[in-house]
Short mmCIF file of C-alpha atoms (C1' of nucleotides) in Angstrom, two decimals:
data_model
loop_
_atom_site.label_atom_id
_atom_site.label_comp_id
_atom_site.label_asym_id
_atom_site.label_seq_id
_atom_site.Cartn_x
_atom_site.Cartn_y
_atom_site.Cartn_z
CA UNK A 1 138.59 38.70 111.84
CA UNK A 2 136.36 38.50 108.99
CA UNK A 3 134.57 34.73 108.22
CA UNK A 4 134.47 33.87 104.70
CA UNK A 5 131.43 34.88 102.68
CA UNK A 6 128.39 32.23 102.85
CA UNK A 7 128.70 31.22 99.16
CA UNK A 8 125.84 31.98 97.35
CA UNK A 9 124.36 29.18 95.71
CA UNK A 10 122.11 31.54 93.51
CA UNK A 11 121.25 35.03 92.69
CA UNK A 12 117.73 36.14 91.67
CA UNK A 13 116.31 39.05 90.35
CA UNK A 14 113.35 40.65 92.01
CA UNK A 15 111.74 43.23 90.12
CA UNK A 16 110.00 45.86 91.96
CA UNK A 17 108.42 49.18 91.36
CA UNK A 18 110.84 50.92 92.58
CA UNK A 19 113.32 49.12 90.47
CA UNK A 20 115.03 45.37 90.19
CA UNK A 21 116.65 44.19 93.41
CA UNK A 22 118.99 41.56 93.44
CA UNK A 23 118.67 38.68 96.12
CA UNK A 24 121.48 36.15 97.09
CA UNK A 25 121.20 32.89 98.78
CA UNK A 26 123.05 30.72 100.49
CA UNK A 27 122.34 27.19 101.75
CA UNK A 28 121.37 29.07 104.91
CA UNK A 29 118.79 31.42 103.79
CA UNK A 30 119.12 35.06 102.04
CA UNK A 31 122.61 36.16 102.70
CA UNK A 32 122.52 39.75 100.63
CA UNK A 33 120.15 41.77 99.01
CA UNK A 34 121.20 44.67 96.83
CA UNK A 35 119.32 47.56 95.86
CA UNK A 36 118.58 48.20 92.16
CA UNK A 37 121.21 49.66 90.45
CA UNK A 38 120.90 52.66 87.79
CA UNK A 39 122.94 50.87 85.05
CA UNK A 40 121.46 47.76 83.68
CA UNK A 41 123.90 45.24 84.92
CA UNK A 42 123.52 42.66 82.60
CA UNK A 43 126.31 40.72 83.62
CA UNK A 44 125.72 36.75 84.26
CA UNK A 45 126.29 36.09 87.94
CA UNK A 46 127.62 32.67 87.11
CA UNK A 47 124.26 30.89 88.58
CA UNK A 48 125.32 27.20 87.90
CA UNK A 49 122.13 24.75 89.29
CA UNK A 50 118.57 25.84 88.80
CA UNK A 51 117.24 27.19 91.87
CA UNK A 52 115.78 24.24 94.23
CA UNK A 53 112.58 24.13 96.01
CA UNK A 54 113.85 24.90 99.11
CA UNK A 55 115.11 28.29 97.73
CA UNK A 56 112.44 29.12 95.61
CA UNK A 57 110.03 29.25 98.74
CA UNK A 58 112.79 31.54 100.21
CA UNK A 59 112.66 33.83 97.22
CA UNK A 60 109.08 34.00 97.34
CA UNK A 61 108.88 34.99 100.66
CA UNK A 62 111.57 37.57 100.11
CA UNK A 63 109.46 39.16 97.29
CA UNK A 64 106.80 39.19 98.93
CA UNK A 65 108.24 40.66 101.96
CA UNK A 66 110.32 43.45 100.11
CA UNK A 67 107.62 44.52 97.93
CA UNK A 68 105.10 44.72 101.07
CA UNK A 69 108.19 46.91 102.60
CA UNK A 70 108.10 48.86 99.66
CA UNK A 71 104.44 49.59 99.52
CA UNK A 72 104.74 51.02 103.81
CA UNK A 73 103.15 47.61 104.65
CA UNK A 74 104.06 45.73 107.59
CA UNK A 75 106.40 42.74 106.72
CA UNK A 76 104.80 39.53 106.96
CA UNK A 77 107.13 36.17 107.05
CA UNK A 78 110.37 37.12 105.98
CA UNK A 79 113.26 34.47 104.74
CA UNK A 80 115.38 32.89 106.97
CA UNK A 81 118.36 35.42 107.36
CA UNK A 82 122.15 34.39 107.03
CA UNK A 83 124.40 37.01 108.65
CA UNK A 84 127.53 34.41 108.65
CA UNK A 85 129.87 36.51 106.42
CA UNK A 86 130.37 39.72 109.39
CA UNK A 87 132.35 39.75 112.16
CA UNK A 88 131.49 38.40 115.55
CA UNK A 89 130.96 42.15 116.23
CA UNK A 90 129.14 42.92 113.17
CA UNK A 91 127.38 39.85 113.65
CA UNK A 92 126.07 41.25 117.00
CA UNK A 93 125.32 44.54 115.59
CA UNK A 94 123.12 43.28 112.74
CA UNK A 95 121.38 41.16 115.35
CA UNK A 96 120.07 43.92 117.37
CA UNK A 97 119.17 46.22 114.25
CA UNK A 98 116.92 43.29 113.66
CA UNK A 99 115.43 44.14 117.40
CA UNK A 100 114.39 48.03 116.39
CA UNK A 101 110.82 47.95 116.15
CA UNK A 102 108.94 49.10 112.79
CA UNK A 103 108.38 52.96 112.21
CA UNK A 104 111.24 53.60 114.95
CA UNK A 105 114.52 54.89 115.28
CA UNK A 106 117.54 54.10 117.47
CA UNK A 107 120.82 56.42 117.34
CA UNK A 108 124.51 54.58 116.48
CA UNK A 109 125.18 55.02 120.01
CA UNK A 110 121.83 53.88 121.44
CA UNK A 111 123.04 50.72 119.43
CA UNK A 112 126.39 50.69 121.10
CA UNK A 113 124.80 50.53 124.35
CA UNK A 114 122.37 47.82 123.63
CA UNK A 115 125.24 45.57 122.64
CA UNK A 116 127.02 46.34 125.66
CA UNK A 117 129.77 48.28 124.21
CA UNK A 118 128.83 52.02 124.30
CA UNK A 119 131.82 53.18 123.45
CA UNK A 120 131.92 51.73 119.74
CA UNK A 121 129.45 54.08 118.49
CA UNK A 122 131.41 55.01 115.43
CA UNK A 123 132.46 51.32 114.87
CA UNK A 124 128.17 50.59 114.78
CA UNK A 125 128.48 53.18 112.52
CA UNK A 126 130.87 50.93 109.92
CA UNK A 127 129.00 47.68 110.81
CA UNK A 128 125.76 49.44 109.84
CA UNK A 129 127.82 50.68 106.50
CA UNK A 130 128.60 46.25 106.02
CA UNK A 131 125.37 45.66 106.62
CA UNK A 132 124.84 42.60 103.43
CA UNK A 133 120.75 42.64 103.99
CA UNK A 134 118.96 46.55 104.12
CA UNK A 135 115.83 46.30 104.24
CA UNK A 136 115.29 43.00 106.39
CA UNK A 137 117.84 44.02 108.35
CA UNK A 138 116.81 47.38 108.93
CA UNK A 139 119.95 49.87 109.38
CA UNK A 140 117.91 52.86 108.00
CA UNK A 141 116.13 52.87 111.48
CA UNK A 142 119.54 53.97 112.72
CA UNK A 143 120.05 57.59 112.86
CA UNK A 144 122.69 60.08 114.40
CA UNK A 145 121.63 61.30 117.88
CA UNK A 146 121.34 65.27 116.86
CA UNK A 147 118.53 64.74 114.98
CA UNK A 148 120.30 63.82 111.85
CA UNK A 149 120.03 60.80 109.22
CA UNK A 150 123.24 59.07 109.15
CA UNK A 151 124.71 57.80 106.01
CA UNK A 152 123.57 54.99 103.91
CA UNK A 153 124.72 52.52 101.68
CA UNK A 154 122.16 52.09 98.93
CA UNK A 155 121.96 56.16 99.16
CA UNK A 156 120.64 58.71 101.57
CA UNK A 157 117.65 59.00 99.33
CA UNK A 158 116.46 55.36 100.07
CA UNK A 159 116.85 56.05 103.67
CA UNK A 160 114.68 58.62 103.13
CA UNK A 161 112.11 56.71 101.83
CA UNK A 162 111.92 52.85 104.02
CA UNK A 163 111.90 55.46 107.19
CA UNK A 164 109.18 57.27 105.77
CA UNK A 165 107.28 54.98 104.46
CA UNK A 166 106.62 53.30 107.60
CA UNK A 167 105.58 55.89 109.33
CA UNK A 168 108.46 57.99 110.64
CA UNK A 169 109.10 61.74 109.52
CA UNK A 170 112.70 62.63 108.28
CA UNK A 171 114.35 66.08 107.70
CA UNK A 172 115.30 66.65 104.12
"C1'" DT B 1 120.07 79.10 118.33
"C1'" DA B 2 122.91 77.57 114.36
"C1'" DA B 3 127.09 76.28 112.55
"C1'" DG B 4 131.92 74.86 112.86
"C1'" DT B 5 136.15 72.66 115.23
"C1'" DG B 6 138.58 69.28 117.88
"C1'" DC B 7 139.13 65.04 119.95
"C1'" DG B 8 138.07 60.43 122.28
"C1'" DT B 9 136.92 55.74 120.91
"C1'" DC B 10 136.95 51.28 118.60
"C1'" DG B 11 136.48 47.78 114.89
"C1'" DT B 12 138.22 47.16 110.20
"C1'" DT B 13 141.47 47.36 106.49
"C1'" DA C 1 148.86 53.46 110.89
"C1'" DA C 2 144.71 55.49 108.89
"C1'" DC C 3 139.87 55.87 108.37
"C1'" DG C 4 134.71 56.19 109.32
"C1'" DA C 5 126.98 55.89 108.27
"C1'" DC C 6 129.38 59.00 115.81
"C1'" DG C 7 128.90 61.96 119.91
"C1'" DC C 8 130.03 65.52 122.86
"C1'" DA C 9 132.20 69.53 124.64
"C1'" DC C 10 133.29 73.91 123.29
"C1'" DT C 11 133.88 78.01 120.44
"C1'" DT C 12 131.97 81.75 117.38
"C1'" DA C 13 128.35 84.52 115.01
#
DNA sequence: TAAGTGCGTCGTT
DNA sequence: AACGACGCACTTA
């Protein structure tokens, strides 16, 4: 069963060397981050208010943490994370990704195992594939167990790159 | 060793 | 009922 997206109150632009990310909030905290995308989408995300305190702090703590990400930093006070629109079991999956400690890597099934249901390796797999927040919630440090990268999202290419630049050497 | 095939498993659509 | 961002056992070169 799948709980309704967290509505996003507002949608901000965060521009970043590497290209213009696109953060969503919800009255909970950041509920989605996307990576930049090649084409320029200009297309007016239907942002009614203007942004209010409250989620202007949270923005600026997201740009600040994504950009130190970026730049192979480690991440300082990230936003307050909302992980309400998964799954119970997605839910539980995202949770632990957010356990993997910097510059590491866990495999899909050492996942499984830490949330007690070894078994689902190739449904971590697809939860990892939902995941609405890369970056903060880091599914690039999950990796197959032969010494392969996964799959990715946003791109094996950006795998690539958050895993290395923290630290951890990747095959091509 | 390296590379390819088949199948169990389980959450999601 | 079908499909994966998997893993493992088991062939073949």
């Amino acid at each position: 069963m799948k709980n309704d997206m967290p509505t996003p109150t507002h949608t901000i632009p965060i521009p970043t060397p590497d290209g213009e990310f696109t953060a969503r909030y919800s009255s909970q905290g950041l509920c989605a981050l996307e990576f930049p995308s090649g084409m320029k989408q200009r297309r007016k995300e239907a942002v009614t208010a203007r942004p209010a305190a409250q989620v202007l702090q949270w923005h600026a703590a997201t740009s600040k943490s994504l950009r130190l990400t970026l730049a192979g930093r480690p991440l300082k006070a990230p936003p307050p994370i909302d992980l309400s629109s998964g799954t119970e079991f997605q839910q539980r999956v995202w949770q632990t990704l957010r356990k993997i400690p910097r510059g590491r890597t866990w495999s899909y099934a050492q996942v499984a195992q830490a949330i007690g249901n070894p078994k689902a390796v190739r449904a971590v797999g697809g939860a990892c594939g939902a995941n609405p927040i890369p970056v903060f919630v880091p599914c690039h440090r999950v990796v197959a167990a032969n010494s392969g990268l996964g799959g990715f999202s946003g791109g094996l290419n950006w795998k690539r790159a958050l895993l290395r630049r923290e630290g951890v050497t990747v095959p091509d």
